[in-house]
PDB file of C-alpha atoms and ligand atoms in Angstrom:
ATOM      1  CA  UNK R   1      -3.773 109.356  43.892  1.00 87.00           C
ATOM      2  CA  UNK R   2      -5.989 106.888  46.083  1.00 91.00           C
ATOM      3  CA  UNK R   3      -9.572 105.785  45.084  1.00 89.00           C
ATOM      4  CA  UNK R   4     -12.474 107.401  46.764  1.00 90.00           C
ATOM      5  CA  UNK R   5     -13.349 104.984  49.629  1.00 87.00           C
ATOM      6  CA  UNK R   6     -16.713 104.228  47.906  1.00 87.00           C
ATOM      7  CA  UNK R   7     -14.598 103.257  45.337  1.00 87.00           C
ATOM      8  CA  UNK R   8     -11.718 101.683  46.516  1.00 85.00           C
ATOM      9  CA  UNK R   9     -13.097  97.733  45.248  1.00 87.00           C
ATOM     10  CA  UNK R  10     -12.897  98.910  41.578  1.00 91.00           C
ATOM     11  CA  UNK R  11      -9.573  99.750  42.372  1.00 91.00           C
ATOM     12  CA  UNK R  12      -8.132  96.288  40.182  1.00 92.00           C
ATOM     13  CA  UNK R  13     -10.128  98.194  37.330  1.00 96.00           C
ATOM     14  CA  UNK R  14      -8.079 101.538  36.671  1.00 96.00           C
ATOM     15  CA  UNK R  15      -6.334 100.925  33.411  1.00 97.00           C
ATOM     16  CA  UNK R  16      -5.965 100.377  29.925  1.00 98.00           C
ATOM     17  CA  UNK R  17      -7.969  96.476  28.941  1.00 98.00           C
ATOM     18  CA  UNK R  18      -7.454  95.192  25.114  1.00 98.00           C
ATOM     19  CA  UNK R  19      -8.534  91.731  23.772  1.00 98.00           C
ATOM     20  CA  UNK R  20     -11.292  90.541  21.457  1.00 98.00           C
ATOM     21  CA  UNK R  21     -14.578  90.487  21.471  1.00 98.00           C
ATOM     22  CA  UNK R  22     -17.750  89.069  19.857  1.00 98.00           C
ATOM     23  CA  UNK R  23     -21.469  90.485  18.816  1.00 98.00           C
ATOM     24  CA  UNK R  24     -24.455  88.565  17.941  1.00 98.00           C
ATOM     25  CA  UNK R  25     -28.191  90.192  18.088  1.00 98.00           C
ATOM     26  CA  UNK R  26     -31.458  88.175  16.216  1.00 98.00           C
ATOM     27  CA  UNK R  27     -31.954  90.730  14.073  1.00 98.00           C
ATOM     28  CA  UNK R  28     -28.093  90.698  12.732  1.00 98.00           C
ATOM     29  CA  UNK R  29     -25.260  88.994  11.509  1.00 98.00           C
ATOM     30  CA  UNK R  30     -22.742  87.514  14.001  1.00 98.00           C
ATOM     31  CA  UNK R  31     -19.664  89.968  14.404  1.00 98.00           C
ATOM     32  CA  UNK R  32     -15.977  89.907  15.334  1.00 98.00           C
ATOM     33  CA  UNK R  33     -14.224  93.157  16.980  1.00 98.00           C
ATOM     34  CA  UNK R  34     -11.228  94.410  18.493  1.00 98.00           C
ATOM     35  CA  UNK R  35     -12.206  95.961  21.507  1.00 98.00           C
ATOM     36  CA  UNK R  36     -10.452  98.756  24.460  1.00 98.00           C
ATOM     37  CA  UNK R  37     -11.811  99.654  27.449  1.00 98.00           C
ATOM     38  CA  UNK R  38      -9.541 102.814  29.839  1.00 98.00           C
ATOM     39  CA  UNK R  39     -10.690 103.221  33.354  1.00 98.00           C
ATOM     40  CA  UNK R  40      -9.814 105.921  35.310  1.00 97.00           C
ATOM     41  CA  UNK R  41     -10.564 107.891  38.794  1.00 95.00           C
ATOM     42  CA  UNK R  42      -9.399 111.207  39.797  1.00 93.00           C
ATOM     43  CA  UNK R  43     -10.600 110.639  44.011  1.00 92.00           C
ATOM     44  CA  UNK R  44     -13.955 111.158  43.451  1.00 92.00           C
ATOM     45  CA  UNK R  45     -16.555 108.657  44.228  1.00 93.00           C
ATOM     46  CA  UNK R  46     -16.791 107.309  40.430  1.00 95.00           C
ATOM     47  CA  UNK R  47     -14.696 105.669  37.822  1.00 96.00           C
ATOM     48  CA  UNK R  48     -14.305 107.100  34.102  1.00 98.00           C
ATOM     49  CA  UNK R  49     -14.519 104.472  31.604  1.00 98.00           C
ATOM     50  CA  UNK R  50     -14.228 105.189  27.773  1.00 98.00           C
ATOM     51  CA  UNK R  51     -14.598 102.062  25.518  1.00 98.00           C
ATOM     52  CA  UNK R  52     -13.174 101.970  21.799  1.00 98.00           C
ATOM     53  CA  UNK R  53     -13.710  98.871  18.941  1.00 98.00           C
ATOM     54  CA  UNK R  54     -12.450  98.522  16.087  1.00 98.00           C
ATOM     55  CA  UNK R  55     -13.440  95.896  12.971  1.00 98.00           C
ATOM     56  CA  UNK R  56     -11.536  95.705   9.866  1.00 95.00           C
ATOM     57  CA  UNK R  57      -9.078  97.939  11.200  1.00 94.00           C
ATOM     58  CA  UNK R  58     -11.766 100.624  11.507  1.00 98.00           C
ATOM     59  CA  UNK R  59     -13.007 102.763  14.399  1.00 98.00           C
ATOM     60  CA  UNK R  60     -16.522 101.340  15.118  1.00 98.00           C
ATOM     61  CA  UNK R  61     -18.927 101.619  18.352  1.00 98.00           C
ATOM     62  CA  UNK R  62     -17.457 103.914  20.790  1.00 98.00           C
ATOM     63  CA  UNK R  63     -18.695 104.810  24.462  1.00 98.00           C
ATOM     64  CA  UNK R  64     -18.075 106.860  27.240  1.00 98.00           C
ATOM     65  CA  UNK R  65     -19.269 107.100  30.875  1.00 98.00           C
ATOM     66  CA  UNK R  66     -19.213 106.775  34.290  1.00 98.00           C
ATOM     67  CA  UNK R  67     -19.198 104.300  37.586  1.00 97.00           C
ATOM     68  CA  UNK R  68     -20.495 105.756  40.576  1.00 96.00           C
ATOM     69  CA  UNK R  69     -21.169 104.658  43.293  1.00 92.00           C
ATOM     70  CA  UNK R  70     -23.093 106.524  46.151  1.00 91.00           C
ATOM     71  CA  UNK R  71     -22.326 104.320  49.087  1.00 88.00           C
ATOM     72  CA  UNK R  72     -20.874 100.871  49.751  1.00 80.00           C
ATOM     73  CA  UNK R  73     -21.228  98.424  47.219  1.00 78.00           C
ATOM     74  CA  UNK R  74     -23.662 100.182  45.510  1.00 89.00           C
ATOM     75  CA  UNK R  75     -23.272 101.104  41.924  1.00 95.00           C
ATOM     76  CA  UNK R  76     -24.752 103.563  39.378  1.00 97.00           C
ATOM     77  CA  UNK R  77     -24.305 103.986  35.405  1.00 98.00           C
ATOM     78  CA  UNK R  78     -24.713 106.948  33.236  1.00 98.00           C
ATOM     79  CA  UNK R  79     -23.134 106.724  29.819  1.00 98.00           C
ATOM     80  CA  UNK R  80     -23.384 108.129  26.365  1.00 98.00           C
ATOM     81  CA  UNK R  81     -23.383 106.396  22.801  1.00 98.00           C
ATOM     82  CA  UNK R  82     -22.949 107.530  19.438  1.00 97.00           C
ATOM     83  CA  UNK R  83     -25.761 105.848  18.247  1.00 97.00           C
ATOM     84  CA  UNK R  84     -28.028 108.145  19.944  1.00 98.00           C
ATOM     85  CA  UNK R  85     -28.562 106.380  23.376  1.00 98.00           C
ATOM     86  CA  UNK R  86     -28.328 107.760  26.563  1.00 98.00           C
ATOM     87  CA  UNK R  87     -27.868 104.836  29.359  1.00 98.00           C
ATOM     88  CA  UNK R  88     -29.118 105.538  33.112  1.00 98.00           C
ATOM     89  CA  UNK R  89     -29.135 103.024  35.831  1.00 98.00           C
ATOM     90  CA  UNK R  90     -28.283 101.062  39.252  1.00 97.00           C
ATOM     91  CA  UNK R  91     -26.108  98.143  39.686  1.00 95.00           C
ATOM     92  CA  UNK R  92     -23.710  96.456  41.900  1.00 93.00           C
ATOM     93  CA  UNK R  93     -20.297  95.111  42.686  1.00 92.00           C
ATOM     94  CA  UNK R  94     -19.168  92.666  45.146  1.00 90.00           C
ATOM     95  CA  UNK R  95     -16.148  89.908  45.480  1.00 91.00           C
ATOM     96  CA  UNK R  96     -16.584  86.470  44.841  1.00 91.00           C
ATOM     97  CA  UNK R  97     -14.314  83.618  45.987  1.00 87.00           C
ATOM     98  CA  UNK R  98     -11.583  86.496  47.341  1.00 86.00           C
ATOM     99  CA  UNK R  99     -10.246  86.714  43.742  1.00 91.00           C
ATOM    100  CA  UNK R 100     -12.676  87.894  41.202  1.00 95.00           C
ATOM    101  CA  UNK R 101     -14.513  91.303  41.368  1.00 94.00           C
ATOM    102  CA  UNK R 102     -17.855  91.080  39.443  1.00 95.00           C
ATOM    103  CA  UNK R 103     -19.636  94.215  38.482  1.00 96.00           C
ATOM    104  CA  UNK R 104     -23.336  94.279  36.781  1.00 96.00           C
ATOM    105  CA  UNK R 105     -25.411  97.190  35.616  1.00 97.00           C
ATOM    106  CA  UNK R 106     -28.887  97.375  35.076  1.00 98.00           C
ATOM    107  CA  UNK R 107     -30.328 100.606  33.153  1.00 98.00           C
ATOM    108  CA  UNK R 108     -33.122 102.402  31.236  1.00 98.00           C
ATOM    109  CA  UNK R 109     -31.792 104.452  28.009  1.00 98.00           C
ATOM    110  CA  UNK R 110     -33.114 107.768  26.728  1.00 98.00           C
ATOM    111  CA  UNK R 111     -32.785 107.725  22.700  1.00 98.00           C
ATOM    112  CA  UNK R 112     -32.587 110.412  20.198  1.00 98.00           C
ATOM    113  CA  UNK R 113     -35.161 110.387  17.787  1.00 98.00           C
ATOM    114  CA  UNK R 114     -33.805 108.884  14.581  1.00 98.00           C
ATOM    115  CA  UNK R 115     -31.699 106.353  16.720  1.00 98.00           C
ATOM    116  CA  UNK R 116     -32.943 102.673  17.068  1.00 98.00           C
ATOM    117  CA  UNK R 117     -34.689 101.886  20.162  1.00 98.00           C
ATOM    118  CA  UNK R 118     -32.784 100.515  22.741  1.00 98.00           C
ATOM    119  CA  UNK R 119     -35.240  99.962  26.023  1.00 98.00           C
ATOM    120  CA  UNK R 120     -32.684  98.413  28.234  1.00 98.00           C
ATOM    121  CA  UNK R 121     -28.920  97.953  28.465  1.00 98.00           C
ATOM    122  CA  UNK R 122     -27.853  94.858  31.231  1.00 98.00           C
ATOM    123  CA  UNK R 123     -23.986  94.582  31.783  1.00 98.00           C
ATOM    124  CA  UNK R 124     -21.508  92.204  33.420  1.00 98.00           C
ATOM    125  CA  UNK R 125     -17.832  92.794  34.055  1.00 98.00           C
ATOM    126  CA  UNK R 126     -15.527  90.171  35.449  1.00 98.00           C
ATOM    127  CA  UNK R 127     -11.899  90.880  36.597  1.00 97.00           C
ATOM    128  CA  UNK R 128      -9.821  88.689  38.377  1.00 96.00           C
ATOM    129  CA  UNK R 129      -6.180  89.343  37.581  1.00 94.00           C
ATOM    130  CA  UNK R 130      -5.276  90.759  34.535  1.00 95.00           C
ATOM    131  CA  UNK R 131      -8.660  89.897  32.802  1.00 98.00           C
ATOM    132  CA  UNK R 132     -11.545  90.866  32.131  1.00 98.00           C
ATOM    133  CA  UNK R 133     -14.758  89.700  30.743  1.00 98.00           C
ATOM    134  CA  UNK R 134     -17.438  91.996  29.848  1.00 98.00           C
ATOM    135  CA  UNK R 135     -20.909  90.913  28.476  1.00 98.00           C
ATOM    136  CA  UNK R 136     -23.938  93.425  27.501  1.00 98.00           C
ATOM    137  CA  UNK R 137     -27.653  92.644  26.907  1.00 98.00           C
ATOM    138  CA  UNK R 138     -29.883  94.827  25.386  1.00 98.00           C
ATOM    139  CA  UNK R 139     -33.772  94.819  24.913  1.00 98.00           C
ATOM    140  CA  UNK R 140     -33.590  96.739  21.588  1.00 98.00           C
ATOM    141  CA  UNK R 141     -35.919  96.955  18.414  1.00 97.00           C
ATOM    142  CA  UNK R 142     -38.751  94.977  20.166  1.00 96.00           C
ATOM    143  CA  UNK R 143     -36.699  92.179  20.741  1.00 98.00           C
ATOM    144  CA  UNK R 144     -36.495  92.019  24.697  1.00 98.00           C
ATOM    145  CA  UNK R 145     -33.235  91.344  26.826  1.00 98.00           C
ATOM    146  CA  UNK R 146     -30.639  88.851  24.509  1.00 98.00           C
ATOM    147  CA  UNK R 147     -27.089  89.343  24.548  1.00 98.00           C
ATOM    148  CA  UNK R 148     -25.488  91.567  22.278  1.00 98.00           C
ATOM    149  CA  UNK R 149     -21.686  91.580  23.096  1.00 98.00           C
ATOM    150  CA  UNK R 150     -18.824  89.333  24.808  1.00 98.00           C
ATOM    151  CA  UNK R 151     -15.609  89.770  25.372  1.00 98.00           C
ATOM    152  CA  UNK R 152     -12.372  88.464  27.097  1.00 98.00           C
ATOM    153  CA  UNK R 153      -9.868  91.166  27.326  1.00 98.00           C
ATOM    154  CA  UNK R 154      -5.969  91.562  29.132  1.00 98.00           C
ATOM    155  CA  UNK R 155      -4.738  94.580  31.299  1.00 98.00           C
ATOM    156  CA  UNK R 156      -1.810  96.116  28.976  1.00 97.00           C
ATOM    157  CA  UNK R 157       0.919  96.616  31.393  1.00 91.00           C
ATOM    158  CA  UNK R 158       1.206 100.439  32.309  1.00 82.00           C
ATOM    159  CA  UNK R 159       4.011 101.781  30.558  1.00 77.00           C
TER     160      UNK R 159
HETATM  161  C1  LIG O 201     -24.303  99.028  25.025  1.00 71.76           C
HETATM  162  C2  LIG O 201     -23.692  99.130  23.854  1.00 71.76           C
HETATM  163  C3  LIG O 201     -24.404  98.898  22.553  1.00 71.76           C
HETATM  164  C4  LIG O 201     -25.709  99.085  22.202  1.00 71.76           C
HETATM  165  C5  LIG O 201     -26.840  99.615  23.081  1.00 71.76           C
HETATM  166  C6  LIG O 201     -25.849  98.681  20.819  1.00 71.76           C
HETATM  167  C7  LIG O 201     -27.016  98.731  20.121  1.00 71.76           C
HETATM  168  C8  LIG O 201     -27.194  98.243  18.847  1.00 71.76           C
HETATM  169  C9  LIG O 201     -28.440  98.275  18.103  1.00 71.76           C
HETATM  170  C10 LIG O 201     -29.748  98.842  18.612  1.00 71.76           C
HETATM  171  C11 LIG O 201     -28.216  97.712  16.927  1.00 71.76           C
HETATM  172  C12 LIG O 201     -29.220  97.571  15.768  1.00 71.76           C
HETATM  173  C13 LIG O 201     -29.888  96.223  15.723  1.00 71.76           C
HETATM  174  C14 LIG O 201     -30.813  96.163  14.553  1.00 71.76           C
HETATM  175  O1  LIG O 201     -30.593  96.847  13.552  1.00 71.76           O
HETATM  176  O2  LIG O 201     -31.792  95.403  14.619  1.00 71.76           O
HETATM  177  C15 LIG O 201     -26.812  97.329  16.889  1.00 71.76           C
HETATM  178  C16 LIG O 201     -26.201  96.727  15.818  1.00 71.76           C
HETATM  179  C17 LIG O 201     -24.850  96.502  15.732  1.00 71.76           C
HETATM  180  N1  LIG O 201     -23.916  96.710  16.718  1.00 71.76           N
HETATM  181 FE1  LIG O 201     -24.294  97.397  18.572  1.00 71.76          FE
HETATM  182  N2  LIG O 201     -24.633  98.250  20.364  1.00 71.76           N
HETATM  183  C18 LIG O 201     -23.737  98.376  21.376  1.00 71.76           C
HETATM  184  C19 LIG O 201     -22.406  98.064  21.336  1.00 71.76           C
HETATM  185  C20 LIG O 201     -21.747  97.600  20.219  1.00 71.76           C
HETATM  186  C21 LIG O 201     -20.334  97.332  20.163  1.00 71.76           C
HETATM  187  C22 LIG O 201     -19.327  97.480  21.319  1.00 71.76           C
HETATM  188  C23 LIG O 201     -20.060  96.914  18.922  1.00 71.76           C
HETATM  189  C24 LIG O 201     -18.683  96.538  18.431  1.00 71.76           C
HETATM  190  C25 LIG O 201     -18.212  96.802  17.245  1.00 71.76           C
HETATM  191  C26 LIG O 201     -21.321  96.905  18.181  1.00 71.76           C
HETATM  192  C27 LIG O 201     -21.480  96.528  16.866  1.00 71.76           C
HETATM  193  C28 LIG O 201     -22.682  96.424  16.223  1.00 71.76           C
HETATM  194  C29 LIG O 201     -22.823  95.956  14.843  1.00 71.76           C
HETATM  195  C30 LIG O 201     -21.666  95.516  13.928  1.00 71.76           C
HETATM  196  C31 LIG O 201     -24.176  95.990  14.544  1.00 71.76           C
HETATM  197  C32 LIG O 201     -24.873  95.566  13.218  1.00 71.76           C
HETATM  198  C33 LIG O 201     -24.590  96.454  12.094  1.00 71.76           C
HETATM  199  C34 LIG O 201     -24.888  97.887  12.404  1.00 71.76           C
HETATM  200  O3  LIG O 201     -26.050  98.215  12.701  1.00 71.76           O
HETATM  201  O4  LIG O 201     -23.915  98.652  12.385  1.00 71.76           O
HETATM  202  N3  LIG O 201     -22.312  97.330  19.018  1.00 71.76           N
HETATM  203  N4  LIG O 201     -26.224  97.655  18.062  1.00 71.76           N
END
């Protein structure tokens, strides 16, 4: 099935991405995780993405959400967290030296009441090729925008 035209740059995107990745926030220790990101499309003007990590072997932060994008090179976010956060926001993607598509995010988050405060989530993603580098900032629990998350990952060939 071909992309939506709106969405025909994220194209390199659609897929299953697996690699490593690494956390670090100033109010918590430094973390190592295994980390899965699927993107999909079904021809409408957005992109499916559902994200799963793993540490020790265990299922840990899990998301799932969306990449639309209402016109040209124009992006939007909505996605959902398990730790009560509700992310809504604008972004944009655009090529960069013919070879690597770069993607960023910029949103305000909604949180349930007994979650912990997240004001802002920022995100990055780099493809070129087969990989992918994703980064997310946060402004969480009073501590404005720092990074939270890297991670390098590698398209897994489609079976
Ligand atoms: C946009 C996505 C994410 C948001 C908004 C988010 C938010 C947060 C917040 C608010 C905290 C609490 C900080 C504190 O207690 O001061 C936290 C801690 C933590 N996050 Fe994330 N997180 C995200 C993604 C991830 C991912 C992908 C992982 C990978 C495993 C992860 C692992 C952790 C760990 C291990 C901690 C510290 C221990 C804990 O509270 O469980 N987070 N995160």
């Amino acid at each position: 099935m071909e992309l939506h035209p709106h969405t025909e740059a994220l194209g390199g995107l659609i897929g299953t991405w697996r690699g490593r990745g690494h956390g670090s926030y100033p109010t918590i220790d430094d973390f190592d995780y295994a980390d899965e990101w699927v993107f999909s499309h079904s021809g409408k003007p957005f992109v499916g993405f559902v994200q799963r990590t793993r540490m020790n072997d265990e299922p840990r932060h899990t998301e799932s959400g969306y990449l639309r994008s209402p016109g040209p090179g124009l992006l939007e976010i909505v996605a959902a967290l398990p730790t009560g956060q509700a992310e809504s926001g604008t972004g944009s993607f655009r090529v960069e030296d013919d070879q690597t598509l770069v993607l960023s995010t910029d949103a305000t988050v909604t949180n349930t009441p007994s979650a912990k405060t997240v004001a802002r989530i920022v995100r990055s993603f780099r493809l070129r090729g087969d990989r992918l580098d994703v980064e997310t900032f946060m402004d969480a629990v009073g501590q404005g925008l720092t990074r939270h998350l890297v991670a390098a990952l590698e398209r897994v060939p489609s079976p």
